[in-house]
């Protein structure tokens, strides 16, 4: 921060600016007013803050300045001149001359200038004598010129010589080129910072000048709460499903029995997904009860012997009433519940937490959000699945889709959904989908000819990309 | 999803065509494979063990290809090439044949004794005659067995494969089970004999084999296969004998698969022989072997069973959403190694399922193959005409509305885990775990996930602790599910939707949290009042500071608590400022 200059100084600066056409340099202003340049820099900043009184453009210029030693010489004369002047006509013993502050340098310079001579054979020791009557101290003269700001009168060679003797240095000075502003005036009026109720009441605002705002600064953050970004994305996905006529499934059952989670999904009992490693199993409460017994029997049969047109998987099927912590397939629950009476076409969705037994790190979460959509109707085709996925992703702003054959135990055909990522310039997987296997649907009591198409994706991967 | 690693140049040579990486990636995509990575042994070593170890390693380009988990016929170079060549109609799918020994010789025989019943009751066997190995073929043969072991064989628990140089042993072979102390042989790549007991401790430190020891370790009898001279072929599922090991020069191979699951054993054997009979003098023929069961039954393996399914072109068209003639569908299926022809009756198609396609168990599997051959991305995408009216789940609708308004009231939404440690919901909240109605997890990988949360407060307090450096006051909320034990439910537990909010500042701000309650009740259209309205009443709760806690009642029913947290709770969550909180059940407001 520059010290605020007082109004007197500011007005002096303004008067100087008024006198010149085309502007003036702040260094010249400093020289004219006889104050340090930094003070004028402060004044310029204060004037700028008043609005369009002046305009000031920063510039930098190089100039020559005396060093400490240079200033001493400009005042007292060069070392060689001082040595010369110290010698009386009868001469001076050399050892005495050498004791002078300028002795050493001055002696050799004066010698090379041939102003003095040394009589080594003089009785009483070596003695120094003048050889000329008078001298001209050009070094001092040149330095004094620089001191007066007239360094332009010196030749470059001369300045460089003095620089080599460490008497001059070249410095860069930042200064302002000051010109009159659009509302130039030589008097300073105090500016108001803000409009007040009193000003409005009295009408005094009409006469006042207001300090300009700094539009570069940031505003004050509003005093409010925020929704979680991931939950905002969840809201968007809910909205998309609702727009497409999908009904929300009740997924608020984190604890599910192994039967609903695996068996009803035609997941073999030896399937790796059932390994202890991936699933959270519950120790308390340990066992589930109240299964729909006839459905259970049908599921058991299709696993072990086949049926509904299937070869089965020849699993040795021992039903374990253990619990698992997942919700992926509340779906089967919901579908079974919906179709116990008479089948009507349905569209369902769910977005909720799923769980996976993992240790946490940057890329693995034990909990994440799964988005699922499902349509059950007579005669649905694979082309229908692709069509509805196209509609769904278009609502997300993703229009370039393609499908890759894949494998899921409970859907056939199964397709991985890829979209073209314009940023990465490649196809990336955005979801998984398929047509549910008849072995899964028929034991649930769905009529022949009904197909169920479904897709799933992870909510987490859409954060930062769509909202 | 299994990953198969093949040398690129070898693959292209076998495919009879060079591809750019992009072209090959496209082909994989269309066929349902994924070119996962392009690398080399050297690159892998550099990545895993550093530059020094990789010095001199091969920089031959490797393709790592992801194969669907049910396609065991694509787990080696031979199978991949065969599948792709048939798909591209450059090759007709070979017909695999079981043959009898040449010159009317006796087939090899494997006799199963009843002792195996308790540990590993099944076995199947076959012979590959006059095979020609090269270094690459030999490596692929070993690698396929490993891939099968990891996948269909479920890490050798269901099936274990043993392959032997038939010219070093003589049948009939006996598959039996013996106490480990009585088994003694020189195992593969060892220089001396060990008893089975010694082997189990020897392999405890073997990075590869130690994973299989548990399968038989605690059994009184271990499975073992001998030849007629008492030479040990293998001790499944752990290790083969050194005597019969195969080499590059092996001409005749005896293959045995022992199992706990007979179907999987048959499939595994079919895979090994169909893939590698290609290199026999008479390609794609396999010499049958007899297996005699303890009850005297005799079966000949490998089965190499072909099965025929009949389905209509109309079925395929309707399920896929295309309109192709039966002839053209038959042609599509043939490209997927399912040799098909139109039967002549209407649009019926006869589809032959070869022994390599154990994944085809239903008409829908055949339909998928037709769709793949047609090209998923050539199918016309059409929106289903299913007309339905959408409904929100009332609980989620209420939650959405409340979330918006809580944020508008100046509170910021947090999202915290539904699983936590026992300590989080008990000790840290000054509660006894036995009284929490918490659901306990039996197999958590870390202590962070021992129980399902019974309240939202610990999650919010942890979020506060993680954001201590933010300017005060901190105001957070979450509306989400907790899980409580409930004997009236079939699974013994139920979710409960709760609203929790905290205010963290230099002063406790009870009035702020109380004000939030008033606002929530205003939104829910519940007026202050004792009977039909809501009110709060002083209560004691160990989580809260004594005298600074109230129970919340709505329409006469308790719905939760609010108050200033106990100083011990604050410090146990590594917080330093006073904090007030509210926790209510929102389900009564549905």
Short mmCIF file of C-alpha atoms in Angstrom, two decimals, chain B residues 259-451:
data_model
loop_
_atom_site.label_atom_id
_atom_site.label_comp_id
_atom_site.label_asym_id
_atom_site.label_seq_id
_atom_site.Cartn_x
_atom_site.Cartn_y
_atom_site.Cartn_z
CA UNK B 259 -14.14 -83.70 -9.23
CA UNK B 260 -16.81 -83.04 -6.68
CA UNK B 261 -19.17 -82.02 -9.51
CA UNK B 262 -19.45 -84.55 -12.33
CA UNK B 263 -21.08 -82.22 -14.91
CA UNK B 264 -18.31 -79.67 -14.50
CA UNK B 265 -15.69 -82.45 -14.77
CA UNK B 266 -17.17 -83.61 -18.09
CA UNK B 267 -17.28 -80.05 -19.42
CA UNK B 268 -13.70 -79.39 -18.31
CA UNK B 269 -12.44 -82.56 -20.00
CA UNK B 270 -14.37 -81.71 -23.18
CA UNK B 271 -12.74 -78.27 -23.22
CA UNK B 272 -9.18 -79.56 -22.86
CA UNK B 273 -9.54 -82.22 -25.55
CA UNK B 274 -11.54 -80.14 -28.05
CA UNK B 275 -9.01 -77.33 -27.86
CA UNK B 276 -5.84 -79.42 -28.22
CA UNK B 277 -6.94 -82.36 -30.39
CA UNK B 278 -6.24 -79.84 -33.18
CA UNK B 279 -2.56 -80.82 -32.89
CA UNK B 280 -3.15 -84.60 -33.04
CA UNK B 281 -2.08 -86.58 -36.09
CA UNK B 282 -5.78 -87.00 -36.86
CA UNK B 283 -7.00 -83.48 -35.88
CA UNK B 284 -10.08 -83.16 -33.65
CA UNK B 285 -10.19 -86.85 -32.73
CA UNK B 286 -9.86 -87.95 -29.12
CA UNK B 287 -9.23 -91.47 -27.90
CA UNK B 288 -11.85 -92.55 -25.41
CA UNK B 289 -10.95 -93.86 -21.93
CA UNK B 290 -13.05 -96.12 -19.72
CA UNK B 291 -13.94 -95.12 -16.18
CA UNK B 292 -15.13 -97.90 -13.87
CA UNK B 293 -17.17 -96.87 -10.82
CA UNK B 294 -17.06 -98.62 -7.44
CA UNK B 295 -20.50 -100.12 -8.24
CA UNK B 296 -19.13 -101.68 -11.42
CA UNK B 297 -20.69 -99.23 -13.86
CA UNK B 298 -18.50 -98.43 -16.86
CA UNK B 299 -18.54 -95.09 -18.72
CA UNK B 300 -16.50 -93.96 -21.68
CA UNK B 301 -15.18 -90.40 -21.77
CA UNK B 302 -14.91 -87.76 -23.12
CA UNK B 303 -18.60 -87.46 -23.85
CA UNK B 304 -18.18 -84.88 -26.66
CA UNK B 305 -21.97 -84.80 -26.78
CA UNK B 306 -23.76 -82.96 -29.56
CA UNK B 307 -27.34 -81.96 -28.84
CA UNK B 308 -29.94 -80.67 -31.25
CA UNK B 309 -32.49 -77.98 -30.42
CA UNK B 310 -35.33 -77.02 -32.69
CA UNK B 311 -36.70 -73.52 -32.72
CA UNK B 312 -38.48 -71.26 -35.13
CA UNK B 313 -37.11 -68.36 -37.10
CA UNK B 314 -40.11 -66.41 -35.87
CA UNK B 315 -39.00 -66.89 -32.23
CA UNK B 316 -35.57 -65.43 -32.99
CA UNK B 317 -37.00 -62.55 -35.03
CA UNK B 318 -39.55 -61.65 -32.37
CA UNK B 319 -37.13 -61.78 -29.46
CA UNK B 320 -34.34 -59.90 -31.18
CA UNK B 321 -36.51 -57.47 -33.10
CA UNK B 322 -35.29 -58.31 -36.61
CA UNK B 323 -36.92 -59.80 -39.69
CA UNK B 324 -34.69 -62.45 -41.22
CA UNK B 325 -35.49 -65.61 -43.15
CA UNK B 326 -35.01 -68.95 -41.42
CA UNK B 327 -32.14 -69.68 -43.83
CA UNK B 328 -30.35 -66.52 -42.95
CA UNK B 329 -30.83 -67.13 -39.21
CA UNK B 330 -29.42 -70.65 -39.63
CA UNK B 331 -26.42 -69.07 -41.29
CA UNK B 332 -26.01 -66.57 -38.43
CA UNK B 333 -26.07 -69.36 -35.87
CA UNK B 334 -23.57 -71.44 -37.85
CA UNK B 335 -21.16 -68.50 -37.58
CA UNK B 336 -21.38 -68.87 -33.78
CA UNK B 337 -20.22 -72.53 -33.96
CA UNK B 338 -23.87 -73.65 -33.65
CA UNK B 339 -24.23 -75.59 -36.92
CA UNK B 340 -27.82 -74.98 -38.02
CA UNK B 341 -30.08 -75.77 -40.90
CA UNK B 342 -33.68 -75.17 -41.85
CA UNK B 343 -35.59 -78.38 -41.21
CA UNK B 344 -38.06 -77.95 -44.04
CA UNK B 345 -41.07 -77.76 -41.72
CA UNK B 346 -42.31 -74.18 -41.72
CA UNK B 347 -39.57 -71.90 -40.45
CA UNK B 348 -38.17 -74.40 -37.97
CA UNK B 349 -34.42 -74.44 -37.55
CA UNK B 350 -32.38 -77.38 -36.27
CA UNK B 351 -29.54 -76.08 -34.12
CA UNK B 352 -26.70 -78.36 -33.11
CA UNK B 353 -25.00 -77.47 -29.83
CA UNK B 354 -21.39 -78.71 -29.86
CA UNK B 355 -19.57 -79.94 -26.73
CA UNK B 356 -17.59 -76.68 -26.66
CA UNK B 357 -20.71 -74.61 -25.99
CA UNK B 358 -21.71 -75.73 -22.48
CA UNK B 359 -22.98 -72.19 -21.94
CA UNK B 360 -25.96 -72.82 -24.24
CA UNK B 361 -28.66 -74.15 -21.93
CA UNK B 362 -31.84 -72.51 -23.23
CA UNK B 363 -33.39 -71.19 -26.42
CA UNK B 364 -32.61 -67.68 -25.17
CA UNK B 365 -28.89 -68.49 -25.37
CA UNK B 366 -29.32 -69.46 -29.01
CA UNK B 367 -31.32 -66.28 -29.60
CA UNK B 368 -28.45 -64.23 -28.17
CA UNK B 369 -25.95 -65.89 -30.51
CA UNK B 370 -28.16 -65.08 -33.49
CA UNK B 371 -28.26 -61.46 -32.32
CA UNK B 372 -24.46 -61.32 -31.90
CA UNK B 373 -23.89 -62.73 -35.38
CA UNK B 374 -26.45 -60.29 -36.80
CA UNK B 375 -24.55 -57.55 -35.00
CA UNK B 376 -26.05 -55.90 -31.91
CA UNK B 377 -25.43 -52.53 -33.48
CA UNK B 378 -27.26 -53.43 -36.70
CA UNK B 379 -30.51 -54.07 -34.82
CA UNK B 380 -33.07 -51.28 -35.27
CA UNK B 381 -33.61 -49.48 -31.96
CA UNK B 382 -37.29 -49.00 -31.20
CA UNK B 383 -38.97 -47.63 -28.10
CA UNK B 384 -41.29 -50.17 -26.43
CA UNK B 385 -44.96 -49.24 -26.64
CA UNK B 386 -45.52 -50.16 -23.00
CA UNK B 387 -47.85 -47.50 -21.63
CA UNK B 388 -47.63 -46.87 -17.91
CA UNK B 389 -48.29 -44.06 -15.42
CA UNK B 390 -45.33 -43.31 -13.18
CA UNK B 391 -45.58 -43.26 -9.41
CA UNK B 392 -43.06 -42.05 -6.90
CA UNK B 393 -42.46 -44.08 -3.78
CA UNK B 394 -44.27 -41.90 -1.18
CA UNK B 395 -41.34 -42.18 1.25
CA UNK B 396 -38.87 -40.98 -1.37
CA UNK B 397 -41.19 -38.21 -2.49
CA UNK B 398 -41.40 -36.91 1.08
CA UNK B 399 -37.63 -37.20 1.41
CA UNK B 400 -37.01 -35.22 -1.78
CA UNK B 401 -39.33 -32.40 -0.63
CA UNK B 402 -37.78 -32.18 2.83
CA UNK B 403 -34.21 -32.20 1.50
CA UNK B 404 -34.86 -29.15 -0.66
CA UNK B 405 -36.34 -27.23 2.24
CA UNK B 406 -33.62 -28.16 4.72
CA UNK B 407 -31.02 -26.86 2.28
CA UNK B 408 -33.10 -23.70 1.85
CA UNK B 409 -33.09 -23.38 5.65
CA UNK B 410 -29.31 -23.04 5.54
CA UNK B 411 -28.24 -26.61 6.29
CA UNK B 412 -25.88 -28.51 3.98
CA UNK B 413 -26.60 -32.07 2.96
CA UNK B 414 -24.12 -34.80 3.88
CA UNK B 415 -23.97 -38.30 2.42
CA UNK B 416 -22.53 -40.85 4.81
CA UNK B 417 -22.05 -44.61 4.82
CA UNK B 418 -24.86 -46.89 5.99
CA UNK B 419 -22.30 -49.24 7.53
CA UNK B 420 -20.06 -48.30 10.43
CA UNK B 421 -18.17 -49.72 13.38
CA UNK B 422 -19.86 -50.90 16.57
CA UNK B 423 -17.99 -48.17 18.39
CA UNK B 424 -19.56 -45.45 16.22
CA UNK B 425 -23.12 -46.30 17.22
CA UNK B 426 -22.39 -47.40 20.80
CA UNK B 427 -19.32 -46.32 22.81
CA UNK B 428 -18.85 -43.04 21.02
CA UNK B 429 -22.50 -42.13 21.60
CA UNK B 430 -22.31 -43.36 25.22
CA UNK B 431 -24.70 -46.22 24.45
CA UNK B 432 -24.57 -49.96 25.12
CA UNK B 433 -24.27 -51.97 21.87
CA UNK B 434 -26.73 -54.57 23.20
CA UNK B 435 -29.45 -51.93 23.38
CA UNK B 436 -29.01 -50.55 19.87
CA UNK B 437 -31.08 -53.09 17.85
CA UNK B 438 -28.15 -53.12 15.42
CA UNK B 439 -27.75 -55.65 12.61
CA UNK B 440 -24.28 -57.22 12.80
CA UNK B 441 -22.15 -58.25 9.83
CA UNK B 442 -20.34 -61.57 10.16
CA UNK B 443 -17.56 -61.12 7.61
CA UNK B 444 -16.47 -57.46 7.36
CA UNK B 445 -13.11 -56.82 5.67
CA UNK B 446 -12.47 -53.83 7.93
CA UNK B 447 -13.75 -52.68 11.32
CA UNK B 448 -15.34 -49.69 9.61
CA UNK B 449 -18.16 -52.00 8.51
CA UNK B 450 -19.16 -54.10 11.53
CA UNK B 451 -22.80 -53.04 11.76
#
